[in-house]
């Protein structure tokens, strides 16, 4: 199915709404229109170059079809006059037909962001359609939040709610003996948006991008994406319960990892690159509890099949295969009026150890988040520091938001990368930026 799928679906929903309006009594009491208009300008501090000058319009429609059934439709239109984050027209090989963005014209795209129906069958809650499912709440880092793929057009600088790519799925929540069981069936074969080589945040770290042997050209490149509706679907389950002050969950996902695995084949004439997606089992859980002004929280997970780049050119395909255990442990403090302080430690452990990996067997990152409200919460200042202890690189984000009116917010921010240019954060040392923007709700 072509990119016309998105506007076609939009038209179907509009017709549904129009028909309901014409025939249903009290339509005005059951429909809700809202949305958000945002504009932001970002300038690179190293060169003075405009990194982005964009506007984003996000209309939303909510309609109560019955007393127990509600339709939600969210679209997003985005324009960027400098076109540095996604230059030209992205190929979108990673997206399924029903989840592709529609390129309206140069520098302007449209997308059916979310489209789902909420309903109940007995005690079971159902959400059917294109949606986000959030597992885990780590700041700037992910362990279990793998249900939706992510757009890396701005690396991890964008809010996760905006950078997640919603998927078509069936989401059921069922009460089970004092707990809740969530079941997901995800037939949408859409994966991470990886910036192309000319984009501002194109990956260059050797931990992510394989380095070809000197003097050998790349003679071919292939991309293989799963496309079978049932056989290539992802499935997931989460059981949550509350006991003795603890919020607990047990999580399981059988899915394709959202980042493609890059293999190489070397011949006397050059190198062939093959990109594909690989299955993995993810088993993990979360926990949290409040102790006075402190909240202790954590999440952990084990992935059975992960692939890592190796530093030897003698290797057949440039990869090694192993499992990965990762966790994040966080401590939040709210004992001071108008202050919120949070710190985290995140570790990723390749187990069993794989020889020749470019990344370290144990990779450790720490974070510090500080928020402060002023003038009865009309002004919020926030600073987030992410520091990788292995490579010595990191990211410092600072922002200031002012609620000028109840529906208008003014924003000022800075994003500073530093450290080893071969690290995940240091690779973007030349992309430091300051930004300013306006957010208008309606």
Short mmCIF file of C-alpha atoms in Angstrom, two decimals:
data_model
loop_
_atom_site.label_atom_id
_atom_site.label_comp_id
_atom_site.label_asym_id
_atom_site.label_seq_id
_atom_site.Cartn_x
_atom_site.Cartn_y
_atom_site.Cartn_z
CA UNK A 1 0.00 0.00 0.00
CA UNK A 2 1.33 3.45 -0.92
CA UNK A 3 1.80 6.58 1.15
CA UNK A 4 -1.74 7.58 0.19
CA UNK A 5 -2.83 5.21 2.98
CA UNK A 6 -2.40 7.93 5.59
CA UNK A 7 -4.70 10.53 4.00
CA UNK A 8 -7.13 7.77 2.99
CA UNK A 9 -7.44 6.67 6.61
CA UNK A 10 -7.81 10.30 7.64
CA UNK A 11 -10.65 10.69 5.13
CA UNK A 12 -12.37 7.58 6.47
CA UNK A 13 -12.27 8.94 9.99
CA UNK A 14 -13.55 12.35 8.85
CA UNK A 15 -16.44 10.68 7.04
CA UNK A 16 -17.20 8.68 10.14
CA UNK A 17 -17.30 11.84 12.19
CA UNK A 18 -19.45 13.64 9.62
CA UNK A 19 -21.93 10.79 9.44
CA UNK A 20 -22.15 10.65 13.18
CA UNK A 21 -22.72 14.40 13.29
CA UNK A 22 -25.54 14.17 10.82
CA UNK A 23 -27.34 11.29 12.49
CA UNK A 24 -26.49 11.24 16.18
CA UNK A 25 -28.34 13.32 18.72
CA UNK A 26 -26.17 15.48 20.95
CA UNK A 27 -23.07 15.22 18.77
CA UNK A 28 -21.66 18.50 20.06
CA UNK A 29 -21.70 17.14 23.62
CA UNK A 30 -19.77 14.04 22.61
CA UNK A 31 -17.03 15.44 20.39
CA UNK A 32 -13.92 17.28 21.54
CA UNK A 33 -11.51 19.20 19.33
CA UNK A 34 -8.09 20.22 20.63
CA UNK A 35 -4.54 20.53 19.47
CA UNK A 36 -1.12 22.03 19.80
CA UNK A 37 0.84 24.44 17.63
CA UNK A 38 4.60 24.62 18.24
CA UNK A 39 7.39 26.53 16.59
CA UNK A 40 11.08 26.24 17.42
CA UNK A 41 14.33 27.74 16.17
CA UNK A 42 17.64 26.00 17.00
CA UNK A 43 21.10 27.40 16.21
CA UNK A 44 24.37 25.44 16.42
CA UNK A 45 26.77 27.17 18.80
CA UNK A 46 29.93 25.99 17.02
CA UNK A 47 29.10 27.38 13.59
CA UNK A 48 26.16 29.73 14.05
CA UNK A 49 24.29 27.59 11.51
CA UNK A 50 20.52 27.24 11.85
CA UNK A 51 19.93 23.60 12.75
CA UNK A 52 16.17 23.74 12.55
CA UNK A 53 13.40 26.30 12.01
CA UNK A 54 10.26 24.27 12.26
CA UNK A 55 6.61 24.42 13.10
CA UNK A 56 4.50 21.48 14.25
CA UNK A 57 0.70 21.39 14.20
CA UNK A 58 -0.93 18.50 16.10
CA UNK A 59 -4.74 18.47 15.83
CA UNK A 60 -6.71 15.98 17.94
CA UNK A 61 -10.32 14.82 17.77
CA UNK A 62 -12.05 12.78 20.48
CA UNK A 63 -15.54 11.37 19.97
CA UNK A 64 -17.69 9.36 22.37
CA UNK A 65 -19.31 6.78 20.10
CA UNK A 66 -21.18 5.18 23.01
CA UNK A 67 -21.10 5.47 26.79
CA UNK A 68 -18.22 2.96 26.85
CA UNK A 69 -16.53 3.58 23.49
CA UNK A 70 -14.38 6.55 22.47
CA UNK A 71 -12.58 7.33 19.23
CA UNK A 72 -9.32 9.33 19.29
CA UNK A 73 -7.65 10.70 16.17
CA UNK A 74 -4.33 12.61 16.27
CA UNK A 75 -2.52 13.92 13.21
CA UNK A 76 0.75 15.82 12.92
CA UNK A 77 1.93 18.26 10.28
CA UNK A 78 5.55 19.36 10.41
CA UNK A 79 7.52 21.85 8.35
CA UNK A 80 11.19 22.84 8.60
CA UNK A 81 12.48 25.53 6.26
CA UNK A 82 16.18 24.63 6.72
CA UNK A 83 15.65 20.85 6.32
CA UNK A 84 18.82 19.75 8.16
CA UNK A 85 17.30 17.04 10.37
CA UNK A 86 15.74 14.96 7.56
CA UNK A 87 17.22 16.36 4.34
CA UNK A 88 15.24 15.76 1.19
CA UNK A 89 12.67 12.98 1.18
CA UNK A 90 13.45 10.13 3.62
CA UNK A 91 13.20 6.67 2.04
CA UNK A 92 11.21 5.27 5.02
CA UNK A 93 12.34 1.69 4.29
CA UNK A 94 11.93 1.02 8.01
CA UNK A 95 8.20 1.81 8.09
CA UNK A 96 5.18 -0.25 7.13
CA UNK A 97 2.80 1.16 4.52
CA UNK A 98 0.19 2.17 7.09
CA UNK A 99 2.72 4.02 9.26
CA UNK A 100 4.60 6.06 6.66
CA UNK A 101 4.70 9.82 6.74
CA UNK A 102 3.22 11.64 3.78
CA UNK A 103 5.64 14.06 2.11
CA UNK A 104 3.30 16.90 1.13
CA UNK A 105 5.96 19.07 -0.51
CA UNK A 106 9.53 20.23 0.14
CA UNK A 107 10.14 20.66 3.88
CA UNK A 108 6.54 19.70 4.80
CA UNK A 109 5.19 16.32 5.93
CA UNK A 110 1.98 14.96 7.38
CA UNK A 111 1.34 11.89 9.51
CA UNK A 112 -1.56 10.03 11.03
CA UNK A 113 0.03 10.07 14.45
CA UNK A 114 -2.48 8.05 16.52
CA UNK A 115 -5.89 6.61 15.67
CA UNK A 116 -7.53 4.27 18.15
CA UNK A 117 -10.80 3.22 19.74
CA UNK A 118 -11.13 2.69 23.50
CA UNK A 119 -13.84 0.31 24.62
CA UNK A 120 -14.70 -2.27 27.27
CA UNK A 121 -15.87 -5.85 27.04
CA UNK A 122 -16.95 -6.93 30.48
CA UNK A 123 -14.05 -6.00 32.75
CA UNK A 124 -11.53 -5.99 29.91
CA UNK A 125 -10.32 -2.63 28.57
CA UNK A 126 -9.42 -2.59 24.87
CA UNK A 127 -7.54 -0.02 22.81
CA UNK A 128 -7.57 -0.86 19.12
CA UNK A 129 -5.57 1.06 16.53
CA UNK A 130 -2.42 3.13 16.16
CA UNK A 131 -1.03 4.06 19.58
CA UNK A 132 1.87 4.40 22.00
CA UNK A 133 2.50 2.00 24.89
CA UNK A 134 4.98 3.20 27.51
CA UNK A 135 6.83 0.69 29.66
CA UNK A 136 9.32 2.10 32.16
CA UNK A 137 9.96 5.73 33.10
CA UNK A 138 13.72 6.23 33.03
CA UNK A 139 15.01 9.75 32.26
CA UNK A 140 16.81 9.91 28.90
CA UNK A 141 17.49 6.13 28.86
CA UNK A 142 15.50 3.03 27.98
CA UNK A 143 15.44 -0.50 29.34
CA UNK A 144 11.88 -1.79 28.91
CA UNK A 145 10.40 1.03 26.83
CA UNK A 146 10.76 -0.99 23.61
CA UNK A 147 7.18 -1.46 22.43
CA UNK A 148 7.29 1.52 20.08
CA UNK A 149 10.28 2.29 17.88
CA UNK A 150 11.91 5.72 18.07
CA UNK A 151 12.76 8.50 15.66
CA UNK A 152 16.38 9.63 16.08
CA UNK A 153 16.01 12.72 13.86
CA UNK A 154 17.17 14.73 16.91
CA UNK A 155 19.01 11.83 18.59
CA UNK A 156 17.45 11.72 22.11
CA UNK A 157 16.93 15.48 22.48
CA UNK A 158 13.23 15.35 21.68
CA UNK A 159 10.63 14.34 24.25
CA UNK A 160 10.02 10.57 24.15
CA UNK A 161 6.27 11.14 23.65
CA UNK A 162 7.13 12.97 20.44
CA UNK A 163 9.98 10.75 19.24
CA UNK A 164 8.19 7.43 19.72
CA UNK A 165 6.64 6.07 16.54
CA UNK A 166 3.07 4.89 17.25
CA UNK A 167 2.16 1.43 15.96
CA UNK A 168 -1.01 -0.34 14.88
CA UNK A 169 -1.83 -2.90 17.55
CA UNK A 170 -4.40 -4.52 19.80
CA UNK A 171 -3.94 -3.57 23.46
CA UNK A 172 -5.98 -5.41 26.12
CA UNK A 173 -5.89 -4.87 29.89
CA UNK A 174 -7.52 -7.57 31.98
CA UNK A 175 -7.98 -7.64 35.79
CA UNK A 176 -6.59 -10.88 37.21
CA UNK A 177 -6.90 -11.69 40.93
CA UNK A 178 -5.96 -8.26 42.24
CA UNK A 179 -3.49 -7.58 39.44
CA UNK A 180 -3.73 -6.34 35.85
CA UNK A 181 -2.58 -8.28 32.80
CA UNK A 182 -1.76 -6.30 29.65
CA UNK A 183 -1.58 -8.20 26.36
CA UNK A 184 -0.32 -6.70 23.09
CA UNK A 185 -0.46 -7.96 19.52
CA UNK A 186 1.55 -5.75 17.15
CA UNK A 187 1.32 -6.62 13.44
CA UNK A 188 2.88 -3.28 12.40
CA UNK A 189 6.41 -3.89 11.02
CA UNK A 190 7.77 -0.39 11.65
CA UNK A 191 11.19 0.16 13.23
CA UNK A 192 13.53 2.97 14.33
CA UNK A 193 13.97 6.03 12.13
CA UNK A 194 17.75 6.22 11.65
CA UNK A 195 19.04 9.54 10.23
CA UNK A 196 20.64 9.31 6.81
CA UNK A 197 24.31 10.18 6.35
CA UNK A 198 23.78 13.85 5.44
CA UNK A 199 21.45 14.57 8.39
CA UNK A 200 22.56 16.73 11.34
CA UNK A 201 22.32 13.81 13.78
CA UNK A 202 23.60 11.04 11.50
CA UNK A 203 25.35 8.36 13.56
CA UNK A 204 29.15 8.23 13.28
CA UNK A 205 30.22 6.38 16.45
CA UNK A 206 32.05 3.10 15.68
CA UNK A 207 29.85 1.50 18.36
CA UNK A 208 26.93 1.91 15.93
CA UNK A 209 28.35 2.37 12.43
CA UNK A 210 30.84 -0.21 11.04
CA UNK A 211 34.06 1.20 9.61
CA UNK A 212 34.93 -0.26 6.17
CA UNK A 213 38.47 -1.43 5.42
CA UNK A 214 40.65 1.32 3.95
CA UNK A 215 40.71 1.44 0.15
CA UNK A 216 37.74 -0.84 -0.44
CA UNK A 217 34.58 0.73 -1.88
CA UNK A 218 31.02 -0.20 -0.95
CA UNK A 219 29.74 -1.96 -4.06
CA UNK A 220 26.21 -2.84 -2.91
CA UNK A 221 23.77 -2.24 -0.08
CA UNK A 222 20.59 -4.23 0.65
CA UNK A 223 17.81 -3.72 3.18
CA UNK A 224 15.63 -6.61 4.36
CA UNK A 225 12.56 -5.80 6.48
CA UNK A 226 10.03 -8.28 7.88
CA UNK A 227 6.71 -8.09 6.02
CA UNK A 228 4.57 -11.08 7.02
CA UNK A 229 1.43 -10.00 8.87
CA UNK A 230 1.22 -12.81 11.42
CA UNK A 231 4.60 -14.55 11.36
CA UNK A 232 6.49 -11.26 11.82
CA UNK A 233 4.17 -9.74 14.43
CA UNK A 234 5.47 -8.73 17.85
CA UNK A 235 3.70 -9.90 21.02
CA UNK A 236 4.04 -8.66 24.59
CA UNK A 237 2.59 -9.16 28.06
CA UNK A 238 2.86 -7.23 31.30
CA UNK A 239 1.53 -8.18 34.72
CA UNK A 240 1.28 -5.35 37.28
CA UNK A 241 0.29 -5.43 40.92
CA UNK A 242 0.58 -3.44 44.15
CA UNK A 243 1.71 -5.08 47.38
CA UNK A 244 2.89 -3.60 50.68
CA UNK A 245 3.56 -0.19 49.16
CA UNK A 246 5.42 -1.56 46.12
CA UNK A 247 4.32 -1.05 42.51
CA UNK A 248 5.62 -4.11 40.66
CA UNK A 249 5.51 -5.41 37.12
CA UNK A 250 6.71 -8.44 35.20
CA UNK A 251 7.28 -7.77 31.48
CA UNK A 252 7.85 -9.96 28.44
CA UNK A 253 8.27 -9.07 24.75
CA UNK A 254 8.97 -11.26 21.74
CA UNK A 255 9.90 -8.79 19.04
CA UNK A 256 12.25 -7.65 16.33
CA UNK A 257 14.87 -5.27 17.73
CA UNK A 258 14.06 -1.87 16.27
CA UNK A 259 17.61 -1.02 15.17
CA UNK A 260 18.82 -2.86 12.05
CA UNK A 261 21.75 -5.25 12.22
CA UNK A 262 24.44 -4.26 9.71
CA UNK A 263 26.51 -7.08 8.19
CA UNK A 264 29.34 -6.77 5.71
CA UNK A 265 30.74 -9.10 3.08
CA UNK A 266 34.25 -8.36 1.82
CA UNK A 267 35.49 -9.33 -1.63
CA UNK A 268 38.55 -8.28 -3.70
CA UNK A 269 36.40 -5.69 -5.50
CA UNK A 270 34.74 -4.12 -2.48
CA UNK A 271 32.28 -4.48 0.37
CA UNK A 272 28.62 -5.50 0.32
CA UNK A 273 26.43 -4.18 3.15
CA UNK A 274 23.35 -6.09 4.32
CA UNK A 275 20.87 -4.62 6.81
CA UNK A 276 18.21 -6.74 8.48
CA UNK A 277 16.21 -7.06 11.70
CA UNK A 278 16.65 -9.83 14.26
CA UNK A 279 14.26 -11.41 16.76
CA UNK A 280 14.88 -11.34 20.50
CA UNK A 281 13.11 -12.27 23.72
CA UNK A 282 13.04 -9.55 26.39
CA UNK A 283 12.15 -10.51 29.96
CA UNK A 284 12.21 -7.98 32.76
CA UNK A 285 10.33 -6.07 35.41
CA UNK A 286 9.91 -2.81 37.29
CA UNK A 287 9.57 -1.77 40.92
CA UNK A 288 8.94 1.47 42.83
CA UNK A 289 8.07 2.58 46.36
CA UNK A 290 7.76 5.87 48.24
CA UNK A 291 9.66 6.44 51.49
CA UNK A 292 8.68 9.88 52.80
CA UNK A 293 10.18 12.43 50.40
CA UNK A 294 12.12 9.75 48.51
CA UNK A 295 10.95 7.48 45.70
CA UNK A 296 13.02 4.41 44.87
CA UNK A 297 12.41 2.98 41.40
CA UNK A 298 14.04 0.64 38.98
CA UNK A 299 13.64 -1.50 35.92
CA UNK A 300 15.66 -4.40 34.57
CA UNK A 301 15.59 -6.59 31.51
CA UNK A 302 17.41 -9.38 29.73
CA UNK A 303 17.46 -9.62 25.91
CA UNK A 304 18.35 -13.07 24.58
CA UNK A 305 19.79 -12.08 21.20
CA UNK A 306 21.75 -8.90 20.55
CA UNK A 307 24.38 -8.11 17.91
CA UNK A 308 27.53 -6.02 18.41
CA UNK A 309 30.16 -4.64 16.09
CA UNK A 310 33.66 -6.07 16.42
CA UNK A 311 36.98 -4.33 15.80
CA UNK A 312 38.68 -6.99 13.67
CA UNK A 313 38.45 -6.91 9.88
CA UNK A 314 39.19 -10.64 9.78
CA UNK A 315 35.71 -11.36 11.12
CA UNK A 316 33.36 -12.68 8.45
CA UNK A 317 30.53 -10.19 8.86
CA UNK A 318 31.87 -7.69 11.43
CA UNK A 319 29.46 -8.82 14.16
CA UNK A 320 29.33 -10.88 17.30
CA UNK A 321 26.21 -12.25 18.96
CA UNK A 322 25.32 -12.48 22.65
CA UNK A 323 22.69 -11.71 25.28
CA UNK A 324 22.39 -8.43 27.18
CA UNK A 325 21.31 -7.66 30.74
CA UNK A 326 20.50 -4.03 31.51
CA UNK A 327 19.00 -2.15 34.41
CA UNK A 328 18.35 1.38 35.66
CA UNK A 329 18.08 2.29 39.35
CA UNK A 330 16.66 5.71 40.23
CA UNK A 331 16.15 7.80 43.35
CA UNK A 332 13.81 10.84 43.33
CA UNK A 333 13.64 13.53 46.03
CA UNK A 334 10.80 16.04 46.55
CA UNK A 335 11.50 17.24 50.09
CA UNK A 336 12.10 20.88 49.18
CA UNK A 337 9.22 23.09 48.10
CA UNK A 338 9.15 23.60 44.31
CA UNK A 339 12.19 21.34 43.81
CA UNK A 340 12.48 17.91 42.19
CA UNK A 341 15.82 16.07 42.12
CA UNK A 342 16.42 12.70 40.50
CA UNK A 343 19.51 10.60 39.96
CA UNK A 344 19.94 7.32 38.08
CA UNK A 345 22.53 4.68 37.32
CA UNK A 346 22.15 2.68 34.12
CA UNK A 347 24.22 -0.38 33.26
CA UNK A 348 24.30 -2.64 30.24
CA UNK A 349 26.15 -5.96 30.54
CA UNK A 350 26.91 -8.23 27.58
CA UNK A 351 26.52 -11.77 28.84
CA UNK A 352 28.16 -14.04 28.05
CA UNK A 353 31.11 -11.87 27.10
CA UNK A 354 31.83 -11.65 23.37
CA UNK A 355 35.39 -11.33 22.06
CA UNK A 356 36.41 -8.39 19.91
CA UNK A 357 33.51 -6.09 20.72
CA UNK A 358 34.01 -2.38 20.13
CA UNK A 359 31.80 -1.49 23.08
CA UNK A 360 32.81 -2.49 26.61
CA UNK A 361 31.40 -5.62 28.21
CA UNK A 362 29.93 -3.48 31.01
CA UNK A 363 28.74 -0.01 30.00
CA UNK A 364 27.72 2.45 32.75
CA UNK A 365 25.86 5.74 32.49
CA UNK A 366 24.68 8.04 35.30
CA UNK A 367 22.14 10.87 35.14
CA UNK A 368 21.14 13.83 37.29
CA UNK A 369 17.86 15.71 36.77
CA UNK A 370 17.05 18.92 38.66
CA UNK A 371 13.76 20.83 38.30
CA UNK A 372 12.71 24.05 40.01
CA UNK A 373 9.37 25.89 39.81
CA UNK A 374 9.01 29.66 40.27
CA UNK A 375 6.12 32.14 40.53
CA UNK A 376 3.43 29.61 41.46
CA UNK A 377 4.66 27.12 38.85
CA UNK A 378 4.36 29.59 35.97
CA UNK A 379 8.12 29.21 35.35
CA UNK A 380 9.92 25.87 35.31
CA UNK A 381 13.70 25.47 35.05
CA UNK A 382 15.18 22.05 34.31
CA UNK A 383 18.66 20.61 33.88
CA UNK A 384 19.44 17.03 32.82
CA UNK A 385 22.99 15.64 32.81
CA UNK A 386 23.72 12.27 31.17
CA UNK A 387 27.29 11.03 31.71
CA UNK A 388 28.76 7.85 30.26
CA UNK A 389 31.54 6.57 32.56
CA UNK A 390 33.20 4.32 29.99
CA UNK A 391 33.81 6.78 27.16
CA UNK A 392 33.82 9.93 29.28
CA UNK A 393 31.27 11.60 27.04
CA UNK A 394 27.85 12.95 27.84
CA UNK A 395 25.00 15.37 27.28
CA UNK A 396 23.87 18.42 29.26
CA UNK A 397 20.37 19.75 28.60
CA UNK A 398 18.99 22.93 30.17
CA UNK A 399 15.57 24.45 29.61
CA UNK A 400 13.41 27.29 30.86
CA UNK A 401 9.64 27.40 30.25
CA UNK A 402 7.30 30.28 31.04
CA UNK A 403 3.51 29.88 31.07
CA UNK A 404 2.61 33.29 29.68
CA UNK A 405 -1.08 32.42 29.31
CA UNK A 406 -2.98 29.28 30.30
CA UNK A 407 -2.55 27.98 26.74
CA UNK A 408 0.73 29.67 25.71
CA UNK A 409 4.21 28.60 26.82
CA UNK A 410 7.51 30.26 25.90
CA UNK A 411 10.58 28.03 25.80
CA UNK A 412 14.35 28.54 25.90
CA UNK A 413 16.85 25.68 25.86
CA UNK A 414 20.43 24.52 25.36
CA UNK A 415 21.80 21.09 24.42
CA UNK A 416 25.53 20.51 24.92
CA UNK A 417 27.40 17.35 23.90
CA UNK A 418 30.93 16.70 25.10
CA UNK A 419 33.67 14.08 25.40
CA UNK A 420 35.07 11.29 23.25
CA UNK A 421 33.88 11.73 19.62
CA UNK A 422 33.67 7.94 19.30
CA UNK A 423 31.11 7.76 22.13
CA UNK A 424 27.34 7.74 21.72
CA UNK A 425 27.10 11.35 22.95
CA UNK A 426 30.51 12.68 21.94
CA UNK A 427 29.82 11.88 18.27
CA UNK A 428 27.58 14.96 18.24
CA UNK A 429 30.06 17.44 19.75
CA UNK A 430 29.60 19.71 16.73
CA UNK A 431 25.80 19.73 17.14
CA UNK A 432 25.61 21.77 20.37
CA UNK A 433 22.70 24.18 20.08
CA UNK A 434 20.57 26.82 21.71
CA UNK A 435 16.86 26.93 20.96
CA UNK A 436 13.78 29.02 21.53
CA UNK A 437 10.17 28.31 20.83
CA UNK A 438 6.49 28.91 21.47
CA UNK A 439 3.81 26.35 22.29
CA UNK A 440 0.14 27.25 21.84
CA UNK A 441 -2.68 24.92 22.90
CA UNK A 442 -6.21 25.21 21.61
#
